[in-house]
Amino acid sequence: MTVAGVQKLIKRRGPFETSPSLLDYLTMDIYAFPAGHASRAAMVSKFFLSHLVLAVPLRILLVLWAFCVGLSRVMIGRHHITDVLSGFVIGYFQFRLVELVWMSSNTCQMLISVW
């Protein structure tokens, strides 16, 4: 919702090779700033890096995956580089927000048992 809200506010179009298709209009995917795929890739990779115990090669692969998601959006002509970079930043801040409201399993069990 954050990305969609910023896209509707900024209304920056991507570097489309062709004009957006009917499917793009139906899914309301006609604005490019910030990149939604990049924001979700950054948030998911940071979440996994923070909450899972991973070997160093897997940690590197996870970061490379997020980078490749952003790079692919530029390479297929859907986003400018700044769209992807801003998507990564928004994804990181979304992760920080999730961390602020995250409850441990003990807290969740206590709240459920009280209810």
mmCIF file of C-alpha atoms in Angstrom:
data_model
loop_
_atom_site.group_PDB
_atom_site.id
_atom_site.type_symbol
_atom_site.label_atom_id
_atom_site.label_comp_id
_atom_site.label_asym_id
_atom_site.label_seq_id
_atom_site.Cartn_x
_atom_site.Cartn_y
_atom_site.Cartn_z
ATOM 1 C CA MET A 1 0.000 0.000 0.000
ATOM 2 C CA THR A 2 2.920 2.330 0.649
ATOM 3 C CA VAL A 3 4.328 1.875 -2.837
ATOM 4 C CA ALA A 4 0.914 2.223 -4.484
ATOM 5 C CA GLY A 5 0.222 5.381 -2.496
ATOM 6 C CA VAL A 6 3.532 6.971 -3.454
ATOM 7 C CA GLN A 7 3.027 5.942 -7.090
ATOM 8 C CA LYS A 8 -0.376 7.639 -7.168
ATOM 9 C CA LEU A 9 1.083 10.732 -5.499
ATOM 10 C CA ILE A 10 4.170 11.094 -7.730
ATOM 11 C CA LYS A 11 2.650 9.726 -10.981
ATOM 12 C CA ARG A 12 6.001 9.150 -12.676
ATOM 13 C CA ARG A 13 5.809 6.855 -15.662
ATOM 14 C CA GLY A 14 8.482 4.301 -16.435
ATOM 15 C CA PRO A 15 10.724 4.177 -19.485
ATOM 16 C CA PHE A 16 8.274 2.051 -21.450
ATOM 17 C CA GLU A 17 9.423 0.854 -24.850
ATOM 18 C CA THR A 18 5.755 0.616 -25.751
ATOM 19 C CA SER A 19 2.726 2.179 -24.183
ATOM 20 C CA PRO A 20 1.207 0.323 -21.218
ATOM 21 C CA SER A 21 -1.096 -2.541 -22.134
ATOM 22 C CA LEU A 22 -4.693 -3.080 -21.096
ATOM 23 C CA LEU A 23 -3.516 -5.444 -18.345
ATOM 24 C CA ASP A 24 -1.336 -2.674 -16.913
ATOM 25 C CA TYR A 25 -4.337 -0.375 -16.713
ATOM 26 C CA LEU A 26 -6.523 -3.091 -15.160
ATOM 27 C CA THR A 27 -3.954 -3.823 -12.455
ATOM 28 C CA MET A 28 -3.297 -0.089 -12.026
ATOM 29 C CA ASP A 29 0.377 -0.678 -12.785
ATOM 30 C CA ILE A 30 1.017 2.368 -14.954
ATOM 31 C CA TYR A 31 3.322 4.359 -12.650
ATOM 32 C CA ALA A 32 6.926 3.446 -11.987
ATOM 33 C CA PHE A 33 8.181 5.455 -9.004
ATOM 34 C CA PRO A 34 8.961 3.681 -6.671
ATOM 35 C CA ALA A 35 9.508 0.109 -7.843
ATOM 36 C CA GLY A 36 7.196 -2.260 -5.971
ATOM 37 C CA HIS A 37 9.118 -5.428 -6.846
ATOM 38 C CA ALA A 38 12.324 -3.874 -5.499
ATOM 39 C CA SER A 39 10.672 -2.754 -2.269
ATOM 40 C CA ARG A 40 9.260 -6.205 -1.591
ATOM 41 C CA ALA A 41 12.549 -7.917 -2.487
ATOM 42 C CA ALA A 42 14.454 -5.639 -0.094
ATOM 43 C CA MET A 43 11.927 -6.166 2.699
ATOM 44 C CA VAL A 44 11.836 -9.958 2.320
ATOM 45 C CA SER A 45 15.608 -10.343 2.061
ATOM 46 C CA LYS A 46 16.228 -8.105 5.094
ATOM 47 C CA PHE A 47 13.565 -10.020 7.033
ATOM 48 C CA PHE A 48 15.189 -13.371 6.237
ATOM 49 C CA LEU A 49 18.656 -12.022 7.009
ATOM 50 C CA SER A 50 17.461 -10.813 10.399
ATOM 51 C CA HIS A 51 15.313 -13.764 11.461
ATOM 52 C CA LEU A 52 16.981 -16.844 9.992
ATOM 53 C CA VAL A 53 20.361 -18.306 10.813
ATOM 54 C CA LEU A 54 21.884 -18.683 7.361
ATOM 55 C CA ALA A 55 25.335 -19.684 6.204
ATOM 56 C CA VAL A 56 27.357 -16.921 4.537
ATOM 57 C CA PRO A 57 26.836 -18.268 0.985
ATOM 58 C CA LEU A 58 23.063 -18.256 1.490
ATOM 59 C CA ARG A 59 23.195 -14.724 2.885
ATOM 60 C CA ILE A 60 25.124 -13.603 -0.199
ATOM 61 C CA LEU A 61 22.622 -15.358 -2.480
ATOM 62 C CA LEU A 62 19.731 -13.641 -0.723
ATOM 63 C CA VAL A 63 21.270 -10.195 -1.238
ATOM 64 C CA LEU A 64 22.097 -11.060 -4.861
ATOM 65 C CA TRP A 65 18.497 -12.167 -5.398
ATOM 66 C CA ALA A 66 17.170 -8.801 -4.220
ATOM 67 C CA PHE A 67 19.721 -7.000 -6.410
ATOM 68 C CA CYS A 68 18.757 -9.119 -9.434
ATOM 69 C CA VAL A 69 15.067 -8.362 -8.897
ATOM 70 C CA GLY A 70 15.831 -4.642 -9.060
ATOM 71 C CA LEU A 71 18.197 -5.015 -11.990
ATOM 72 C CA SER A 72 15.661 -7.043 -13.951
ATOM 73 C CA ARG A 73 13.060 -4.285 -13.589
ATOM 74 C CA VAL A 74 15.489 -1.815 -15.166
ATOM 75 C CA MET A 75 16.576 -4.248 -17.877
ATOM 76 C CA ILE A 76 13.027 -4.979 -19.062
ATOM 77 C CA GLY A 77 12.343 -1.261 -19.277
ATOM 78 C CA ARG A 78 9.698 -0.974 -16.552
ATOM 79 C CA HIS A 79 11.655 1.284 -14.183
ATOM 80 C CA HIS A 80 14.413 3.868 -14.049
ATOM 81 C CA ILE A 81 17.370 3.160 -11.766
ATOM 82 C CA THR A 82 16.117 5.765 -9.297
ATOM 83 C CA ASP A 83 12.757 3.965 -9.141
ATOM 84 C CA VAL A 84 14.495 0.766 -8.095
ATOM 85 C CA LEU A 85 16.791 2.480 -5.589
ATOM 86 C CA SER A 86 13.845 4.236 -3.975
ATOM 87 C CA GLY A 87 12.002 0.902 -3.913
ATOM 88 C CA PHE A 88 14.916 -0.641 -2.011
ATOM 89 C CA VAL A 89 14.859 2.235 0.497
ATOM 90 C CA ILE A 90 11.102 1.966 1.019
ATOM 91 C CA GLY A 91 11.422 -1.805 1.440
ATOM 92 C CA TYR A 92 14.052 -1.319 4.133
ATOM 93 C CA PHE A 93 11.842 1.145 6.005
ATOM 94 C CA GLN A 94 8.873 -1.214 5.685
ATOM 95 C CA PHE A 95 11.039 -3.903 7.279
ATOM 96 C CA ARG A 96 11.910 -1.513 10.116
ATOM 97 C CA LEU A 97 8.189 -0.856 10.644
ATOM 98 C CA VAL A 98 7.483 -4.596 10.799
ATOM 99 C CA GLU A 99 10.289 -4.951 13.327
ATOM 100 C CA LEU A 100 8.745 -2.240 15.518
ATOM 101 C CA VAL A 101 5.389 -4.016 15.748
ATOM 102 C CA TRP A 102 6.778 -7.570 15.750
ATOM 103 C CA MET A 103 5.717 -9.618 18.777
ATOM 104 C CA SER A 104 7.499 -12.665 20.074
ATOM 105 C CA SER A 105 5.689 -15.993 20.136
ATOM 106 C CA ASN A 106 5.500 -15.837 23.948
ATOM 107 C CA THR A 107 3.764 -12.461 23.782
ATOM 108 C CA CYS A 108 1.319 -13.738 21.169
ATOM 109 C CA GLN A 109 0.514 -16.819 23.257
ATOM 110 C CA MET A 110 -0.011 -14.666 26.334
ATOM 111 C CA LEU A 111 -2.377 -12.326 24.449
ATOM 112 C CA ILE A 112 -4.339 -15.261 23.047
ATOM 113 C CA SER A 113 -4.641 -16.953 26.433
ATOM 114 C CA VAL A 114 -5.905 -13.725 28.026
ATOM 115 C CA TRP A 115 -8.480 -13.278 25.303
#
